[in-house]
Amino acid sequence: MHDFFRQHRLLLAPMAGVSDEALRTLCREQGADLTYTEMVSAKGLSYANEKTRHLLHLAPAEDQVAVQLFGHEPDTMAAQAAWIEDEMGDSLAYLDINMGCPARKITSKGDGSALMRDPELAVAIVGAVTAAVKHPVTVKFRRGWAEGDETCVEFARRMEEAGAAALAVHGRFAEQLYRGRAEWDAIARVKRAVGVPVVGNGDVRTGADAVALVQRTGVDAVMIARGAEGNPWLFAQAKAALAGDPEPDAPSAGERIDMARRHARLLFERQGRNIVRMRKHAMWYMAGLPGAAVARERINACVTLEDFDRVFDELLECIRDHEARG
Ligand SMILES: Cc1cc2nc3c(=O)[nH]c(=O)nc-3n(C[C@H](O)[C@H](O)[C@H](O)COP(=O)(O)O)c2cc1C
């Protein structure tokens, strides 16, 4: 997959409840080369759960997406991976297996980062899924499970041997959740240990961070998660920085509100009633703007697209007043 990642260097990470079609559309427009679906339950798919299947829908502007599966039963994972491949055809870039999610409700079932504690099972899953599909299969994992016990290098070797075509590494331990800083040197150690492409992930918040991550670790691609929340422009900034070009200016307050409006519209078109999901996005877009503290409460009461538009109008007015006052 080295060729693939030479052309896909900036990736929007899988984010449950966040990286849906709306955010993916906006990040692609700003320069993300590839996006991941939210994590998809293999078990949920095996029950033909409609909500789970919905996660596989592409936005109209998307040509391809990477689908991330989670689960711990090799046979179920393999069967559902084959089903996804059949359903999606060329719109599937590759299948990724989640071995990094630290949420208790996931790890208590043996899914996500719990698989880092059971490398034999992780190997069996990768073996079963790669045997079941023609598309490349990748694995996303963390620095290790227990804080201070770095197992990612050995784990990476095992995943490569089992057939993984690329690896994405988030430089935190599962027990750390999102505390502390991602250790980019751990990602560098994985990169040196394997021959398949490695995607680096953790704490990329600016274009300069993307460049620093590549320089420090030698990774083939950069994956961004929280930095893109309320900030799809990060991809344009990272793209310019990686190309050695000057970074575009940060968006103005008006541009941030325009983007939030579009985001709400896209969510409404694609998710309908699920537009309440826009509340957290709206908070992220508004963070630090004049009037944001007052708008926060109003946003939390928004239920319809019109509700959001009204709050955005008010906020824009508040910003204009603020600017007029100098
Ligand atoms: C709200 C949220 C949801 C996430 N969901 C997933 C997921 O479904 N699958 C996954 O592999 N990682 C998930 N992650 C982890 C991110 O993909 C990423 O590894 C992590 O946030 C570190 O990158 P960052 O520092 O750029 O945020 C999630 C993170 C957040 C904040």
Coordinates of C-alpha atoms in Angstrom, one line a residue, residues 2 89 91 97 102 118 154 165 172 227 229 258 280-281:
H2 CA 3.0 2.3 -0.2
G89 CA -17.2 -2.5 -4.2
S91 CA -16.2 2.8 -2.9
I97 CA -9.9 -3.2 12.4
P102 CA -10.3 2.3 25.1
D118 CA -4.8 -10.9 23.5
E154 CA 5.9 -6.4 19.0
A165 CA -1.4 -4.2 4.8
R172 CA -1.2 6.7 23.9
G227 CA -8.1 18.6 15.7
E229 CA -13.6 18.9 15.3
D258 CA -20.9 29.7 7.6
K280 CA -21.5 19.3 19.8
H281 CA -20.2 20.4 16.4

